[in-house]
Tab-separated table of C-alpha atoms in Angstrom:
chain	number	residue	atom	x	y	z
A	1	UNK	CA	-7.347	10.082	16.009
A	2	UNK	CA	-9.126	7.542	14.298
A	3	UNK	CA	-7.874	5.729	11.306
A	4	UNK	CA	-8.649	5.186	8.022
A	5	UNK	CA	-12.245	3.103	8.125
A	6	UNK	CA	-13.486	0.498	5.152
A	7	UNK	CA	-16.499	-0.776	5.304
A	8	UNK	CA	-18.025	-3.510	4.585
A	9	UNK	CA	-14.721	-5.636	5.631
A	10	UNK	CA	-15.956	-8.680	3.846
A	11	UNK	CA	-18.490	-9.441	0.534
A	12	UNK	CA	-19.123	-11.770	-1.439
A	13	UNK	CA	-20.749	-11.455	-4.879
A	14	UNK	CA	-21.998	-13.102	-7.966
A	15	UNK	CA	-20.062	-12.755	-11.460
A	16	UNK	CA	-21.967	-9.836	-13.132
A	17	UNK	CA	-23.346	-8.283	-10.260
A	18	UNK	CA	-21.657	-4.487	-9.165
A	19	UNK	CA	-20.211	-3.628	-5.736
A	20	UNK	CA	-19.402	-0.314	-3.935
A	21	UNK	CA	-17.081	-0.145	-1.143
A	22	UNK	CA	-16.893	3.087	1.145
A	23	UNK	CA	-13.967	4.608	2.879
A	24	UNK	CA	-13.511	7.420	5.631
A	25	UNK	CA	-10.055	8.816	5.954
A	26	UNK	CA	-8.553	9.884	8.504
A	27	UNK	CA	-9.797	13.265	9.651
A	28	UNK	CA	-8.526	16.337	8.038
A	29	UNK	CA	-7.060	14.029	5.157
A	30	UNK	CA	-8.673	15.465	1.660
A	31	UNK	CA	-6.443	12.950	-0.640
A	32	UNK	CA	-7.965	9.454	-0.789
A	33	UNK	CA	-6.909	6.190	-2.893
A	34	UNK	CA	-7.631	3.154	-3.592
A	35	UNK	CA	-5.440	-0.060	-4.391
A	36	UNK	CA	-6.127	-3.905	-5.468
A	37	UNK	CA	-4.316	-6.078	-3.956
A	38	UNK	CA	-3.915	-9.906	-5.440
A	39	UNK	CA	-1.223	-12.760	-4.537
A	40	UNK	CA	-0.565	-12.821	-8.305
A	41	UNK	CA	-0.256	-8.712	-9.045
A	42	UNK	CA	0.628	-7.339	-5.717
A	43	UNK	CA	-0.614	-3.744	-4.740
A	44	UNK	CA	-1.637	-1.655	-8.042
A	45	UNK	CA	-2.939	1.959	-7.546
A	46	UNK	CA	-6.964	2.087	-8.859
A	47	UNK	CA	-7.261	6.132	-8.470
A	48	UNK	CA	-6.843	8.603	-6.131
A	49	UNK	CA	-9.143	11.864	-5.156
A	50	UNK	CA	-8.409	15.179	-3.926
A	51	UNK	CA	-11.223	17.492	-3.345
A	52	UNK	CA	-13.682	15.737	-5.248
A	53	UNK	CA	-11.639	15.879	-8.308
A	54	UNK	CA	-10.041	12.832	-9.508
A	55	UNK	CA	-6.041	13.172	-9.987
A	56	UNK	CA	-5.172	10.049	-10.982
A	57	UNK	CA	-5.948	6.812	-12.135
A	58	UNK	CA	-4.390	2.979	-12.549
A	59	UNK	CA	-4.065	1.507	-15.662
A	60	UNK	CA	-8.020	-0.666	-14.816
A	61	UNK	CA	-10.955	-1.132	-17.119
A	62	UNK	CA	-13.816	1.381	-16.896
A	63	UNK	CA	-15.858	-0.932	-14.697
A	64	UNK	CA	-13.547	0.009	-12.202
A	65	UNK	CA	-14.931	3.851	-11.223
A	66	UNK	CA	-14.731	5.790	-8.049
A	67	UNK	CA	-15.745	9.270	-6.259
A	68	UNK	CA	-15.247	11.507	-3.635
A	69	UNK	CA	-17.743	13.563	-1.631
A	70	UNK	CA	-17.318	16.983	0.376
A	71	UNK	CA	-16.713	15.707	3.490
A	72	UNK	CA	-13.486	13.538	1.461
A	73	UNK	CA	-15.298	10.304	2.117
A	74	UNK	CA	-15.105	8.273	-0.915
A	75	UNK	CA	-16.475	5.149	-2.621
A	76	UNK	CA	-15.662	2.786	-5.255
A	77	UNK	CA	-17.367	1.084	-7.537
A	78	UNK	CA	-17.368	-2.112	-9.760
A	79	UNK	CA	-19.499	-3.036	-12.150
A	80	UNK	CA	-20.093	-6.695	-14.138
A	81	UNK	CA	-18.191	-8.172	-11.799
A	82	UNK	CA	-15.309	-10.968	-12.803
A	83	UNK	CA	-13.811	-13.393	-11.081
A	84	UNK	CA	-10.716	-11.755	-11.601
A	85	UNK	CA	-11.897	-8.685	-9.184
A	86	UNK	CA	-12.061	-11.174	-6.381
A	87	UNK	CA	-9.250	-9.108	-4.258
A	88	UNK	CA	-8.382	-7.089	-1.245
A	89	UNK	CA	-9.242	-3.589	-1.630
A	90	UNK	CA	-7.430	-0.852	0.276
A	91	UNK	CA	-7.797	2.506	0.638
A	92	UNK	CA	-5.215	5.206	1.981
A	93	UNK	CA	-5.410	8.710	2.816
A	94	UNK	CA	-3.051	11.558	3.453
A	95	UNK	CA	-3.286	15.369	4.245
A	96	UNK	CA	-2.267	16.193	0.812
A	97	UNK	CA	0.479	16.078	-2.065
A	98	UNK	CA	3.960	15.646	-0.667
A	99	UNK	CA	2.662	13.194	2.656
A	100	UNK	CA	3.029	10.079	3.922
A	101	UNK	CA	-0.342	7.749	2.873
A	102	UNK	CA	-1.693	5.585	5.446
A	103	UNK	CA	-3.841	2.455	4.944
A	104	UNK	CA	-7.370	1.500	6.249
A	105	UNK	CA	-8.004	-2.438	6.700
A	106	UNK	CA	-9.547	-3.038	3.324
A	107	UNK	CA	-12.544	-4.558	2.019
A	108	UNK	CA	-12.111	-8.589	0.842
A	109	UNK	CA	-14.014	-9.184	-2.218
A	110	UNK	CA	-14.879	-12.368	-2.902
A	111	UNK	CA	-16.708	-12.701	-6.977
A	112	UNK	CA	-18.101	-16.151	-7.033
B	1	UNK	CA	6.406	-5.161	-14.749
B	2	UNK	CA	7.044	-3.719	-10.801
B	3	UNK	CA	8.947	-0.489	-11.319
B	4	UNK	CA	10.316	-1.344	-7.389
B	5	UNK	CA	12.099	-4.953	-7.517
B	6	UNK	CA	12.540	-6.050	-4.058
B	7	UNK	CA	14.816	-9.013	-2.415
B	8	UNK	CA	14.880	-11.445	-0.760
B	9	UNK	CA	11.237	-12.859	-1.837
B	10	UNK	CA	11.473	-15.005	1.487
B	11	UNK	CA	13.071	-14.996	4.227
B	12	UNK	CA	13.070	-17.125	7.011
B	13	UNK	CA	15.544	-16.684	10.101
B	14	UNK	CA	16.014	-17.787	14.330
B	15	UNK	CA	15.233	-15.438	16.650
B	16	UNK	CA	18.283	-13.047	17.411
B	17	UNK	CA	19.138	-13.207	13.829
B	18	UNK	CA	19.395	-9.956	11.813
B	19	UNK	CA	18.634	-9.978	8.603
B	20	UNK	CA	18.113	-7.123	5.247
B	21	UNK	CA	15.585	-6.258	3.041
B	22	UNK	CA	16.322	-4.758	-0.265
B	23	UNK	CA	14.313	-2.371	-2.751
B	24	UNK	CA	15.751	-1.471	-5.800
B	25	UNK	CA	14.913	0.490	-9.071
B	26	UNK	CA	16.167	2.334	-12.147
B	27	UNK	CA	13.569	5.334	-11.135
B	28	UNK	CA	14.193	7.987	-9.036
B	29	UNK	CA	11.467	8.620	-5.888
B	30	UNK	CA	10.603	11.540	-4.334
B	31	UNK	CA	9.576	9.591	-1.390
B	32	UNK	CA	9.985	5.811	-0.192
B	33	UNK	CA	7.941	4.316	2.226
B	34	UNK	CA	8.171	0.869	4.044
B	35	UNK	CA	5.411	-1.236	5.354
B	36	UNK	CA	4.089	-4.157	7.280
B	37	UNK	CA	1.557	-6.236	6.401
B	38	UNK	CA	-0.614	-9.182	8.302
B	39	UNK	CA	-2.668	-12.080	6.636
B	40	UNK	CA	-5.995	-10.069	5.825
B	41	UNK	CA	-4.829	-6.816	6.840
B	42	UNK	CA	-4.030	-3.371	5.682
B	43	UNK	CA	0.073	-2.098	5.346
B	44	UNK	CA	0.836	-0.528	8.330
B	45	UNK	CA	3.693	1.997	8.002
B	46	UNK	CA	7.022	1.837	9.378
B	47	UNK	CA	8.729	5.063	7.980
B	48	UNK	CA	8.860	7.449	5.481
B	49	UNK	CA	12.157	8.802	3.770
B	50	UNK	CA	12.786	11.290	1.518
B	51	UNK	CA	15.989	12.733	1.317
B	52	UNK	CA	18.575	11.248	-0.190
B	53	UNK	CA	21.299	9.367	1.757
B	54	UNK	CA	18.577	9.257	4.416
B	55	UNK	CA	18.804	6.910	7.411
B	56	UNK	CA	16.273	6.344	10.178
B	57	UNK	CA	16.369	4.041	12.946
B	58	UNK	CA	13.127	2.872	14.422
B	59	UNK	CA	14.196	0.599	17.413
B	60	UNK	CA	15.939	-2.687	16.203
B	61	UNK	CA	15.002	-1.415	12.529
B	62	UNK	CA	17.048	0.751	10.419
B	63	UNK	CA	15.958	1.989	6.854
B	64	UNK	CA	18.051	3.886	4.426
B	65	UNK	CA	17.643	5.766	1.499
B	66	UNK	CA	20.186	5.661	-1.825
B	67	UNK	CA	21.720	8.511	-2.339
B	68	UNK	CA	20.390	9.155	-5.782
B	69	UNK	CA	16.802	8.066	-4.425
B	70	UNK	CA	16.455	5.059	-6.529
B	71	UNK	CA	17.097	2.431	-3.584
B	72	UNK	CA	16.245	1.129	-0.299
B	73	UNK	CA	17.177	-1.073	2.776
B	74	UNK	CA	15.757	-2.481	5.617
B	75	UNK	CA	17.612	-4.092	8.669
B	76	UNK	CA	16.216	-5.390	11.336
B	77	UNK	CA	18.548	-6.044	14.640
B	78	UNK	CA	18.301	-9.295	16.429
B	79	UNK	CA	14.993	-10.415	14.876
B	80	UNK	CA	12.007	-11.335	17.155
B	81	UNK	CA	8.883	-13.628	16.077
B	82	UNK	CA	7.054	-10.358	16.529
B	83	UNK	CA	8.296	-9.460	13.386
B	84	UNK	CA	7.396	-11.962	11.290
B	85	UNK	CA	5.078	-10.425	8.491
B	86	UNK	CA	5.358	-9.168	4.736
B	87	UNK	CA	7.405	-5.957	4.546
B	88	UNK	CA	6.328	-3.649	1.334
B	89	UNK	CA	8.597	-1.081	0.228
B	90	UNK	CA	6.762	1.529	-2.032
B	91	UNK	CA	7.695	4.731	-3.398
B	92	UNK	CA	6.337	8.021	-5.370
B	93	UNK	CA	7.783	8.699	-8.611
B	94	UNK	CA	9.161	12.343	-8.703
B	95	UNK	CA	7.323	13.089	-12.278
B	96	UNK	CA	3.662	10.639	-11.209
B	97	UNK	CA	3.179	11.447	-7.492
B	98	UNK	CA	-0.808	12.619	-6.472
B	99	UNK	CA	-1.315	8.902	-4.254
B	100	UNK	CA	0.224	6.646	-6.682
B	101	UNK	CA	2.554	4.519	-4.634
B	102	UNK	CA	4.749	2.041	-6.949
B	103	UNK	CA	4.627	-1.154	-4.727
B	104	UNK	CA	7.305	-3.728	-4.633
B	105	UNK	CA	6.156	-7.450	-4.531
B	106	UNK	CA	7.034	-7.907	-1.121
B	107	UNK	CA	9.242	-9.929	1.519
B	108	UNK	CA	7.856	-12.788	3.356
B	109	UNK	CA	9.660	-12.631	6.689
B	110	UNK	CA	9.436	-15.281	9.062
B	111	UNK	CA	11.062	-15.174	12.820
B	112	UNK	CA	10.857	-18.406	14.127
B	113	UNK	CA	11.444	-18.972	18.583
């Protein structure tokens, strides 16, 4: 069974431009999340979708935004980009509520 | 502030050493996972626990879960280099679950020949 797929595995943009990362859970999985990950902060949950619907959501600005479609693919979104955001994105899926969450290979963002 | 404190920060041991990996917190968890993580790399899961008093053995690891579900450990038997790599212990809250693992900051282990 295939794992949890990011795409694109490495970008680099300017400071105000917006970036969208997509991610493919593993099938069957209908819960997807995301998480930042930074030397200085660690791992710190973004959102996470079930069904389309989002469930949660990290304590990040609005420019930080995210969706799910029907087939539980999902993609996140940044907008005005600081260099702050440069980071390793992950994102992890599971069945549902109650499961273990397993992680794709994330997407390095590098804000220049 | 990381609701998950874990210990050591770093660790760095000889081959055929063992060696523990702490997670602590004041919250309780419904669930408590441990990872491993390369340079550039996604976690990759070790275990999940979730009942209380829990303890799995995966090989030359061991994890346990606290009995009230607020803490965690990690041994590792006789330590190979394969092992060197930053374990993550993170956990659902019972009242915020829905994907929102609570990540500790990590331990650095390094295995050397």
């Amino acid at each position: 069974k295939a794992g949890v797929t990011q795409t694109p595995r490495y970008l680099i943009k300017t400071r105000g431009q917006q970036v969208t990362l997509s991610c493919s859970p593993i099938s069957g999985h209908r819960s997807v999340s995301w998480y930042q990950q930074t030397p200085g902060q660690g791992l710190q949950f973004l959102f996470e979708y079930f069904s389309e619907t989002q469930r949660n959501k990290g304590n990040f600005p609005g420019r930080f935004s995210g969706r799910q479609f029907s087939n539980s693919r999902s993609e996140m979104n940044v907008s005005t980009l600081e260099l702050g955001d440069s980071a390793l994105y992950l994102c992890a899926s599971r069945p549902g509520s109650g499961n273990t969450i397993y992680f794709g290979e994330g997407s390095w963002l590098t804000v220049v | 502030t990381q609701l998950l404190e874990q210990s050591p920060q770093f660790l760095s041991i000889q081959e055929g050493e063992n060696l523990t990996v702490y997670c602590n917190s004041s919250s309780v968890f419904s669930s408590l996972q441990w990872y491993r993580q390369e340079p550039g790399e996604g976690p990759v899961l070790l275990v999940t626990v979730v009942t209380g008093g829990e303890v799995k053995k995966l090989k030359r690891l061991t994890f346990q879960f606290g009995d009230a579900r607020k803490d965690s450990s990690l041994h590792i038997t006789a330590a190979q280099p394969g092992d060197t790599g930053l374990y993550l212990c993170a956990g659902e809250l019972e009242t915020d679950s829905w994907g929102k693992l609570q990540f500790g900051a990590g331990t650095q282990v390094v295995v050397t020949p």
